[in-house]
PDB file of C-alpha atoms and ligand atoms in Angstrom:
ATOM      1  CA  PRO A   1      -8.990  25.025   1.882  1.00 87.00           C
ATOM      2  CA  LYS A   2     -10.289  21.866   3.523  1.00 94.00           C
ATOM      3  CA  ALA A   3      -9.984  18.592   1.588  1.00 97.00           C
ATOM      4  CA  ASP A   4     -13.149  17.988  -0.453  1.00 98.00           C
ATOM      5  CA  PRO A   5     -13.812  14.319  -1.309  1.00 98.00           C
ATOM      6  CA  ALA A   6     -16.572  15.263  -3.793  1.00 98.00           C
ATOM      7  CA  LYS A   7     -14.035  17.224  -5.858  1.00 98.00           C
ATOM      8  CA  GLY A   8     -11.630  14.283  -5.551  1.00 98.00           C
ATOM      9  CA  LYS A   9     -14.300  11.986  -6.951  1.00 98.00           C
ATOM     10  CA  VAL A  10     -14.501  13.995 -10.195  1.00 98.00           C
ATOM     11  CA  ILE A  11     -10.806  13.321 -10.869  1.00 98.00           C
ATOM     12  CA  VAL A  12     -11.143   9.690  -9.790  1.00 98.00           C
ATOM     13  CA  GLU A  13     -13.922   9.081 -12.324  1.00 98.00           C
ATOM     14  CA  GLN A  14     -11.905  10.669 -15.124  1.00 98.00           C
ATOM     15  CA  VAL A  15      -8.438   9.347 -14.299  1.00 98.00           C
ATOM     16  CA  CYS A  16      -7.751   7.017 -11.357  1.00 98.00           C
ATOM     17  CA  ALA A  17     -10.745   4.669 -11.629  1.00 98.00           C
ATOM     18  CA  ALA A  18      -9.302   2.910 -14.676  1.00 97.00           C
ATOM     19  CA  CYS A  19      -6.607   1.360 -12.479  1.00 98.00           C
ATOM     20  CA  HIS A  20      -7.742   1.718  -8.858  1.00 98.00           C
ATOM     21  CA  GLY A  21     -11.528   1.248  -9.291  1.00 98.00           C
ATOM     22  CA  VAL A  22     -14.080   4.022  -8.800  1.00 98.00           C
ATOM     23  CA  ASP A  23     -14.536   2.876  -5.181  1.00 98.00           C
ATOM     24  CA  GLY A  24     -10.797   2.368  -4.632  1.00 98.00           C
ATOM     25  CA  ASN A  25     -10.985  -1.425  -4.880  1.00 98.00           C
ATOM     26  CA  SER A  26      -8.713  -2.343  -7.772  1.00 97.00           C
ATOM     27  CA  VAL A  27      -9.141  -5.442  -9.929  1.00 93.00           C
ATOM     28  CA  ALA A  28      -5.678  -5.963 -11.448  1.00 95.00           C
ATOM     29  CA  SER A  29      -3.263  -7.354  -8.864  1.00 96.00           C
ATOM     30  CA  THR A  30      -0.438  -4.932  -9.747  1.00 96.00           C
ATOM     31  CA  ASN A  31      -2.612  -1.884  -8.980  1.00 98.00           C
ATOM     32  CA  PRO A  32      -3.048  -1.297  -5.249  1.00 98.00           C
ATOM     33  CA  THR A  33      -6.428  -1.085  -3.595  1.00 98.00           C
ATOM     34  CA  LEU A  34      -6.665   2.399  -2.040  1.00 98.00           C
ATOM     35  CA  ALA A  35     -10.030   2.067  -0.266  1.00 98.00           C
ATOM     36  CA  GLY A  36      -9.852   2.275   3.508  1.00 94.00           C
ATOM     37  CA  GLN A  37      -6.266   3.534   3.481  1.00 97.00           C
ATOM     38  CA  SER A  38      -5.651   6.512   5.771  1.00 96.00           C
ATOM     39  CA  GLN A  39      -5.878  10.001   4.322  1.00 97.00           C
ATOM     40  CA  SER A  40      -2.459  11.017   5.654  1.00 97.00           C
ATOM     41  CA  TYR A  41      -0.722   7.957   4.165  1.00 98.00           C
ATOM     42  CA  LEU A  42      -2.364   8.412   0.742  1.00 98.00           C
ATOM     43  CA  LEU A  43      -1.493  12.110   0.667  1.00 98.00           C
ATOM     44  CA  GLN A  44       2.111  11.393   1.671  1.00 97.00           C
ATOM     45  CA  GLN A  45       2.499   8.821  -1.137  1.00 98.00           C
ATOM     46  CA  LEU A  46       1.089  11.233  -3.733  1.00 98.00           C
ATOM     47  CA  HIS A  47       3.611  13.854  -2.604  1.00 98.00           C
ATOM     48  CA  ASN A  48       6.371  11.239  -2.686  1.00 98.00           C
ATOM     49  CA  PHE A  49       5.546  10.423  -6.339  1.00 98.00           C
ATOM     50  CA  LYS A  50       5.425  14.147  -7.143  1.00 98.00           C
ATOM     51  CA  ASP A  51       8.785  14.875  -5.469  1.00 97.00           C
ATOM     52  CA  GLY A  52      10.345  11.744  -7.027  1.00 96.00           C
ATOM     53  CA  LYS A  53      11.015  10.214  -3.603  1.00 96.00           C
ATOM     54  CA  ARG A  54       8.936   7.222  -4.686  1.00 98.00           C
ATOM     55  CA  LYS A  55       9.578   6.259  -8.268  1.00 97.00           C
ATOM     56  CA  ASP A  56       6.900   4.673 -10.395  1.00 96.00           C
ATOM     57  CA  PRO A  57       6.688   5.823 -14.014  1.00 96.00           C
ATOM     58  CA  ILE A  58       2.883   5.485 -14.173  1.00 97.00           C
ATOM     59  CA  MET A  59       2.125   7.276 -10.917  1.00 98.00           C
ATOM     60  CA  MET A  60       4.741  10.001 -11.468  1.00 98.00           C
ATOM     61  CA  GLY A  61       2.894  10.833 -14.683  1.00 98.00           C
ATOM     62  CA  MET A  62      -0.464  10.774 -12.905  1.00 98.00           C
ATOM     63  CA  VAL A  63       0.461  13.254 -10.167  1.00 98.00           C
ATOM     64  CA  ALA A  64       2.357  15.670 -12.433  1.00 98.00           C
ATOM     65  CA  PRO A  65      -0.720  17.751 -13.363  1.00 97.00           C
ATOM     66  CA  LEU A  66      -2.278  17.614  -9.872  1.00 98.00           C
ATOM     67  CA  SER A  67      -2.191  20.534  -7.418  1.00 98.00           C
ATOM     68  CA  ASP A  68      -1.657  20.081  -3.674  1.00 98.00           C
ATOM     69  CA  GLN A  69      -5.388  20.734  -3.239  1.00 98.00           C
ATOM     70  CA  ASP A  70      -6.276  18.060  -5.862  1.00 98.00           C
ATOM     71  CA  MET A  71      -4.094  15.531  -4.029  1.00 98.00           C
ATOM     72  CA  ALA A  72      -5.701  16.380  -0.678  1.00 98.00           C
ATOM     73  CA  ASN A  73      -9.152  15.950  -2.249  1.00 98.00           C
ATOM     74  CA  LEU A  74      -8.161  12.592  -3.767  1.00 98.00           C
ATOM     75  CA  ALA A  75      -6.683  11.282  -0.513  1.00 98.00           C
ATOM     76  CA  ALA A  76      -9.880  12.305   1.308  1.00 98.00           C
ATOM     77  CA  TYR A  77     -12.053  10.532  -1.282  1.00 98.00           C
ATOM     78  CA  PHE A  78     -10.179   7.218  -1.284  1.00 98.00           C
ATOM     79  CA  SER A  79      -9.828   7.112   2.509  1.00 97.00           C
ATOM     80  CA  GLU A  80     -13.629   7.241   2.798  1.00 98.00           C
ATOM     81  CA  GLN A  81     -14.192   4.218   0.530  1.00 98.00           C
ATOM     82  CA  LYS A  82     -14.861   0.787   2.020  1.00 97.00           C
ATOM     83  CA  VAL A  83     -12.353  -1.949   1.324  1.00 96.00           C
ATOM     84  CA  LYS A  84     -13.832  -5.181  -0.030  1.00 95.00           C
ATOM     85  CA  PRO A  85     -12.538  -8.262   1.789  1.00 91.00           C
ATOM     86  CA  ARG A  86     -10.894 -10.826  -0.463  1.00 88.00           C
ATOM     87  CA  ASP A  87      -9.600 -14.376  -0.206  1.00 87.00           C
ATOM     88  CA  ALA A  88      -5.965 -15.262  -0.748  1.00 83.00           C
ATOM     89  CA  THR A  89      -5.611 -16.706  -4.266  1.00 86.00           C
ATOM     90  CA  ASP A  90      -2.663 -19.007  -3.523  1.00 87.00           C
ATOM     91  CA  LYS A  91      -3.347 -20.838  -0.273  1.00 86.00           C
ATOM     92  CA  THR A  92      -0.317 -23.183  -0.329  1.00 90.00           C
ATOM     93  CA  GLN A  93       1.968 -20.981   1.813  1.00 92.00           C
ATOM     94  CA  LEU A  94      -0.600 -19.499   4.190  1.00 95.00           C
ATOM     95  CA  ALA A  95       0.804 -21.204   7.303  1.00 96.00           C
ATOM     96  CA  LEU A  96       4.256 -19.730   6.696  1.00 97.00           C
ATOM     97  CA  GLY A  97       2.726 -16.361   5.830  1.00 97.00           C
ATOM     98  CA  LYS A  98       0.678 -16.337   9.007  1.00 97.00           C
ATOM     99  CA  GLU A  99       3.732 -17.210  11.097  1.00 98.00           C
ATOM    100  CA  ILE A 100       5.749 -14.325   9.603  1.00 98.00           C
ATOM    101  CA  TYR A 101       2.894 -11.844   9.947  1.00 98.00           C
ATOM    102  CA  ARG A 102       1.993 -12.717  13.512  1.00 98.00           C
ATOM    103  CA  VAL A 103       5.306 -13.887  15.020  1.00 98.00           C
ATOM    104  CA  GLY A 104       8.142 -12.904  12.664  1.00 98.00           C
ATOM    105  CA  VAL A 105      11.258 -14.921  11.823  1.00 98.00           C
ATOM    106  CA  ALA A 106      13.511 -15.245  14.882  1.00 98.00           C
ATOM    107  CA  SER A 107      16.624 -16.563  13.099  1.00 98.00           C
ATOM    108  CA  THR A 108      16.851 -13.570  10.723  1.00 98.00           C
ATOM    109  CA  LYS A 109      15.290 -11.003  13.082  1.00 98.00           C
ATOM    110  CA  VAL A 110      12.266 -10.265  10.884  1.00 98.00           C
ATOM    111  CA  PRO A 111       9.772  -8.632  13.278  1.00 98.00           C
ATOM    112  CA  ALA A 112       6.088  -9.540  13.371  1.00 98.00           C
ATOM    113  CA  CYS A 113       4.327  -7.352  10.784  1.00 98.00           C
ATOM    114  CA  MET A 114       1.344  -7.318  13.110  1.00 98.00           C
ATOM    115  CA  SER A 115       3.203  -5.200  15.650  1.00 98.00           C
ATOM    116  CA  CYS A 116       2.857  -2.178  13.353  1.00 98.00           C
ATOM    117  CA  HIS A 117       0.268  -3.105  10.731  1.00 98.00           C
ATOM    118  CA  GLY A 118      -2.138  -4.528  13.313  1.00 98.00           C
ATOM    119  CA  PRO A 119      -3.589  -7.992  14.022  1.00 97.00           C
ATOM    120  CA  ALA A 120      -6.277  -7.531  11.347  1.00 96.00           C
ATOM    121  CA  GLY A 121      -4.032  -5.636   8.918  1.00 97.00           C
ATOM    122  CA  LYS A 122      -5.845  -2.352   9.476  1.00 96.00           C
ATOM    123  CA  GLY A 123      -2.672  -0.375  10.181  1.00 96.00           C
ATOM    124  CA  LEU A 124      -2.625   2.626  12.450  1.00 94.00           C
ATOM    125  CA  PRO A 125      -3.872   5.898  10.935  1.00 87.00           C
ATOM    126  CA  GLU A 126      -1.177   8.611  10.763  1.00 88.00           C
ATOM    127  CA  LYS A 127       1.553   5.988  11.353  1.00 93.00           C
ATOM    128  CA  TYR A 128       1.307   2.643   9.577  1.00 97.00           C
ATOM    129  CA  PRO A 129      -0.534   1.855   6.339  1.00 98.00           C
ATOM    130  CA  ARG A 130      -3.371  -0.633   6.094  1.00 98.00           C
ATOM    131  CA  LEU A 131      -2.303  -3.896   4.427  1.00 98.00           C
ATOM    132  CA  GLY A 132      -5.388  -6.101   4.837  1.00 97.00           C
ATOM    133  CA  SER A 133      -7.094  -7.186   1.572  1.00 96.00           C
ATOM    134  CA  GLN A 134      -4.286  -5.705  -0.512  1.00 97.00           C
ATOM    135  CA  HIS A 135      -3.252  -7.641  -3.660  1.00 97.00           C
ATOM    136  CA  ALA A 136      -0.388 -10.062  -3.019  1.00 97.00           C
ATOM    137  CA  ALA A 137       1.445  -9.175  -6.252  1.00 97.00           C
ATOM    138  CA  TYR A 138       1.467  -5.486  -5.279  1.00 98.00           C
ATOM    139  CA  ILE A 139       2.765  -6.289  -1.782  1.00 98.00           C
ATOM    140  CA  VAL A 140       5.573  -8.473  -3.129  1.00 98.00           C
ATOM    141  CA  LYS A 141       6.644  -5.664  -5.479  1.00 98.00           C
ATOM    142  CA  GLN A 142       6.711  -3.133  -2.626  1.00 98.00           C
ATOM    143  CA  LEU A 143       8.844  -5.438  -0.470  1.00 98.00           C
ATOM    144  CA  HIS A 144      11.301  -5.829  -3.381  1.00 98.00           C
ATOM    145  CA  ASP A 145      11.315  -2.067  -3.927  1.00 98.00           C
ATOM    146  CA  TYR A 146      12.121  -1.422  -0.253  1.00 98.00           C
ATOM    147  CA  LYS A 147      14.824  -4.103  -0.355  1.00 98.00           C
ATOM    148  CA  LEU A 148      16.547  -2.578  -3.409  1.00 97.00           C
ATOM    149  CA  GLY A 149      15.965   0.998  -2.240  1.00 96.00           C
ATOM    150  CA  GLU A 150      15.819   2.525  -5.738  1.00 96.00           C
ATOM    151  CA  MET A 151      12.077   2.905  -6.274  1.00 96.00           C
ATOM    152  CA  ARG A 152      10.992   3.389  -2.684  1.00 96.00           C
ATOM    153  CA  SER A 153      12.883   4.148   0.499  1.00 95.00           C
ATOM    154  CA  ASN A 154      11.810   3.838   4.103  1.00 96.00           C
ATOM    155  CA  ALA A 155      14.290   2.980   6.845  1.00 97.00           C
ATOM    156  CA  ILE A 156      12.025   0.618   8.788  1.00 98.00           C
ATOM    157  CA  MET A 157      10.681  -1.313   5.803  1.00 98.00           C
ATOM    158  CA  ALA A 158      14.067  -1.452   4.025  1.00 98.00           C
ATOM    159  CA  ASP A 159      15.645  -3.082   7.072  1.00 98.00           C
ATOM    160  CA  ILE A 160      12.827  -5.635   7.267  1.00 98.00           C
ATOM    161  CA  ALA A 161      12.738  -6.413   3.523  1.00 98.00           C
ATOM    162  CA  LYS A 162      16.501  -6.973   3.413  1.00 98.00           C
ATOM    163  CA  ARG A 163      16.053  -9.785   5.929  1.00 98.00           C
ATOM    164  CA  MET A 164      13.396 -11.568   3.867  1.00 98.00           C
ATOM    165  CA  SER A 165      13.751 -14.200   1.138  1.00 98.00           C
ATOM    166  CA  ASP A 166      11.575 -14.166  -1.985  1.00 98.00           C
ATOM    167  CA  ALA A 167       9.647 -17.168  -0.649  1.00 97.00           C
ATOM    168  CA  GLU A 168       8.943 -15.389   2.658  1.00 98.00           C
ATOM    169  CA  MET A 169       7.768 -12.263   0.837  1.00 98.00           C
ATOM    170  CA  LYS A 170       5.375 -14.283  -1.330  1.00 97.00           C
ATOM    171  CA  ALA A 171       4.007 -16.228   1.640  1.00 97.00           C
ATOM    172  CA  VAL A 172       3.376 -13.203   3.847  1.00 98.00           C
ATOM    173  CA  ALA A 173       1.863 -11.275   0.920  1.00 97.00           C
ATOM    174  CA  GLU A 174      -0.649 -14.064   0.243  1.00 97.00           C
ATOM    175  CA  TYR A 175      -1.579 -14.193   3.934  1.00 97.00           C
ATOM    176  CA  ILE A 176      -2.047 -10.395   4.062  1.00 97.00           C
ATOM    177  CA  SER A 177      -4.235 -10.417   0.923  1.00 96.00           C
ATOM    178  CA  GLY A 178      -6.753 -12.600   2.761  1.00 96.00           C
ATOM    179  CA  LEU A 179      -6.782 -10.545   5.955  1.00 95.00           C
TER     180      LEU A 179
HETATM  181  C1  LIG B 201       0.003   3.453  -6.706  1.00 81.27           C
HETATM  182  C2  LIG B 201      -3.197   7.107  -6.336  1.00 81.27           C
HETATM  183  C3  LIG B 201      -4.073   6.788 -11.111  1.00 81.27           C
HETATM  184  C4  LIG B 201      -1.484   2.705 -11.292  1.00 81.27           C
HETATM  185  C5  LIG B 201      -0.772   4.480  -6.191  1.00 81.27           C
HETATM  186  C6  LIG B 201      -0.736   4.956  -4.818  1.00 81.27           C
HETATM  187  C7  LIG B 201      -1.631   5.965  -4.716  1.00 81.27           C
HETATM  188  C8  LIG B 201      -2.242   6.151  -6.015  1.00 81.27           C
HETATM  189  C9  LIG B 201      -1.963   6.783  -3.472  1.00 81.27           C
HETATM  190  C10 LIG B 201       0.132   4.373  -3.697  1.00 81.27           C
HETATM  191  C11 LIG B 201      -0.675   3.326  -2.934  1.00 81.27           C
HETATM  192  C12 LIG B 201       0.017   2.734  -1.721  1.00 81.27           C
HETATM  193  O1  LIG B 201       1.125   3.134  -1.391  1.00 81.27           O
HETATM  194  O2  LIG B 201      -0.590   1.854  -1.089  1.00 81.27           O
HETATM  195  C13 LIG B 201      -3.679   7.369  -7.600  1.00 81.27           C
HETATM  196  C14 LIG B 201      -4.520   8.500  -7.952  1.00 81.27           C
HETATM  197  C15 LIG B 201      -4.744   8.432  -9.300  1.00 81.27           C
HETATM  198  C16 LIG B 201      -4.064   7.241  -9.798  1.00 81.27           C
HETATM  199  C17 LIG B 201      -5.021   9.544  -6.958  1.00 81.27           C
HETATM  200  C18 LIG B 201      -5.494   9.410 -10.187  1.00 81.27           C
HETATM  201  C19 LIG B 201      -5.157  10.745 -10.153  1.00 81.27           C
HETATM  202  C20 LIG B 201      -3.522   5.617 -11.565  1.00 81.27           C
HETATM  203  C21 LIG B 201      -3.684   5.074 -12.898  1.00 81.27           C
HETATM  204  C22 LIG B 201      -2.930   3.924 -12.951  1.00 81.27           C
HETATM  205  C23 LIG B 201      -2.310   3.753 -11.643  1.00 81.27           C
HETATM  206  C24 LIG B 201      -4.586   5.671 -13.991  1.00 81.27           C
HETATM  207  C25 LIG B 201      -2.739   2.972 -14.106  1.00 81.27           C
HETATM  208  C26 LIG B 201      -2.533   3.447 -15.393  1.00 81.27           C
HETATM  209  C27 LIG B 201      -0.801   2.599 -10.095  1.00 81.27           C
HETATM  210  C28 LIG B 201       0.222   1.601  -9.831  1.00 81.27           C
HETATM  211  C29 LIG B 201       0.658   1.822  -8.506  1.00 81.27           C
HETATM  212  C30 LIG B 201      -0.114   2.943  -7.988  1.00 81.27           C
HETATM  213  C31 LIG B 201       0.724   0.520 -10.789  1.00 81.27           C
HETATM  214  C32 LIG B 201       1.759   1.060  -7.753  1.00 81.27           C
HETATM  215  C33 LIG B 201       3.073   1.794  -7.943  1.00 81.27           C
HETATM  216  C34 LIG B 201       4.234   1.118  -7.272  1.00 81.27           C
HETATM  217  O3  LIG B 201       4.453  -0.077  -7.508  1.00 81.27           O
HETATM  218  O4  LIG B 201       4.921   1.772  -6.484  1.00 81.27           O
HETATM  219  N1  LIG B 201      -1.705   5.229  -6.903  1.00 81.27           N
HETATM  220  N2  LIG B 201      -3.429   6.637  -8.737  1.00 81.27           N
HETATM  221  N3  LIG B 201      -2.693   4.791 -10.830  1.00 81.27           N
HETATM  222  N4  LIG B 201      -0.976   3.389  -8.992  1.00 81.27           N
HETATM  223 FE1  LIG B 201      -2.178   5.015  -8.873  1.00 81.27          FE
HETATM  224  C1  LIG B 202       4.763   0.014   4.689  1.00 81.27           C
HETATM  225  C2  LIG B 202       4.731  -4.857   4.650  1.00 81.27           C
HETATM  226  C3  LIG B 202       6.472  -4.925   9.194  1.00 81.27           C
HETATM  227  C4  LIG B 202       6.163  -0.086   9.376  1.00 81.27           C
HETATM  228  C5  LIG B 202       4.604  -1.300   4.284  1.00 81.27           C
HETATM  229  C6  LIG B 202       4.150  -1.722   2.976  1.00 81.27           C
HETATM  230  C7  LIG B 202       4.155  -3.075   2.966  1.00 81.27           C
HETATM  231  C8  LIG B 202       4.605  -3.529   4.269  1.00 81.27           C
HETATM  232  C9  LIG B 202       3.754  -3.983   1.813  1.00 81.27           C
HETATM  233  C10 LIG B 202       3.719  -0.800   1.834  1.00 81.27           C
HETATM  234  C11 LIG B 202       2.222  -0.600   1.897  1.00 81.27           C
HETATM  235  C12 LIG B 202       1.630   0.046   0.664  1.00 81.27           C
HETATM  236  O1  LIG B 202       2.346   0.317  -0.304  1.00 81.27           O
HETATM  237  O2  LIG B 202       0.400   0.268   0.645  1.00 81.27           O
HETATM  238  C13 LIG B 202       5.231  -5.295   5.872  1.00 81.27           C
HETATM  239  C14 LIG B 202       5.502  -6.685   6.192  1.00 81.27           C
HETATM  240  C15 LIG B 202       6.021  -6.708   7.457  1.00 81.27           C
HETATM  241  C16 LIG B 202       6.050  -5.324   7.940  1.00 81.27           C
HETATM  242  C17 LIG B 202       5.244  -7.844   5.243  1.00 81.27           C
HETATM  243  C18 LIG B 202       6.545  -7.885   8.237  1.00 81.27           C
HETATM  244  C19 LIG B 202       7.391  -8.803   7.645  1.00 81.27           C
HETATM  245  C20 LIG B 202       6.485  -3.626   9.662  1.00 81.27           C
HETATM  246  C21 LIG B 202       6.866  -3.241  10.999  1.00 81.27           C
HETATM  247  C22 LIG B 202       6.784  -1.869  11.048  1.00 81.27           C
HETATM  248  C23 LIG B 202       6.354  -1.399   9.732  1.00 81.27           C
HETATM  249  C24 LIG B 202       7.260  -4.203  12.114  1.00 81.27           C
HETATM  250  C25 LIG B 202       7.069  -0.919  12.212  1.00 81.27           C
HETATM  251  C26 LIG B 202       8.157  -1.113  13.038  1.00 81.27           C
HETATM  252  C27 LIG B 202       5.816   0.370   8.107  1.00 81.27           C
HETATM  253  C28 LIG B 202       5.759   1.767   7.714  1.00 81.27           C
HETATM  254  C29 LIG B 202       5.345   1.791   6.360  1.00 81.27           C
HETATM  255  C30 LIG B 202       5.162   0.408   5.959  1.00 81.27           C
HETATM  256  C31 LIG B 202       6.098   2.980   8.576  1.00 81.27           C
HETATM  257  C32 LIG B 202       5.167   3.035   5.450  1.00 81.27           C
HETATM  258  C33 LIG B 202       6.487   3.262   4.748  1.00 81.27           C
HETATM  259  C34 LIG B 202       6.441   4.278   3.619  1.00 81.27           C
HETATM  260  O3  LIG B 202       5.962   5.392   3.845  1.00 81.27           O
HETATM  261  O4  LIG B 202       6.866   3.920   2.499  1.00 81.27           O
HETATM  262  N1  LIG B 202       4.868  -2.420   5.052  1.00 81.27           N
HETATM  263  N2  LIG B 202       5.568  -4.504   6.939  1.00 81.27           N
HETATM  264  N3  LIG B 202       6.170  -2.501   8.927  1.00 81.27           N
HETATM  265  N4  LIG B 202       5.458  -0.414   7.026  1.00 81.27           N
HETATM  266 FE1  LIG B 202       5.541  -2.455   6.990  1.00 81.27          FE
END
């Protein structure tokens, strides 16, 4: 059956809202904001947690009892929520972060994030996730996870993360959080 966001909302209120917010805008910086993310990306990540392709002890537990239809309903619900714009919390490295996001790092061949995730961080539905207004701490963790390749694997992002220093990751994450 077709994805039903109203049915997704029932599960959100009982389970997901505690960490991701009832409208998909999370408060704690380690929990990702899901609002405004594309339906296909959200659904893929839920399947990845379920199949163990993406490893996170909390989320693997969360998806265990969910059916494919539940996950489709949840992805539909969160994709319809509006993301709340936020300001970067640490503004000291914004110039470096902006440079990485918009231009890249020539010496280490880090490509401009903008080329896939978009000039305003909106991503490209069906292809590249939205990053704009995401929590910096969450972004830094994902870049580390791609770099190490144990928790999360993706060929494109692993190659990019391996070229980045911790300081570059932190700077670009802060810039993205204010996009
Ligand atoms: C990550 C959905 C419940 C904590 C995610 C992601 C999705 C998701 C789609 C990946 C986001 C991305 O890649 O941008 C859901 C749904 C839930 C739920 C549908 C309810 C059924 C919870 C709860 C908690 C939680 C209750 C806290 C106890 C987290 C954390 C991450 C995450 C910490 C990041 C994992 C990582 O670092 O890889 N969730 N979530 N989630 N969620 Fe949930
Ligand atoms: C995913 C950051 C450049 C393609 C992600 C995620 C982050 C990120 C944090 C995870 C999003 C989430 O969990 O919600 C960055 C940064 C970049 C960059 C900081 C620049 C330094 C690029 C480029 C491409 C790309 C240039 C395309 C050639 C992707 C794809 C995913 C992704 C396909 C989804 C991977 C998956 O399913 O796990 N990126 N990105 N990114 N990015 Fe990038």
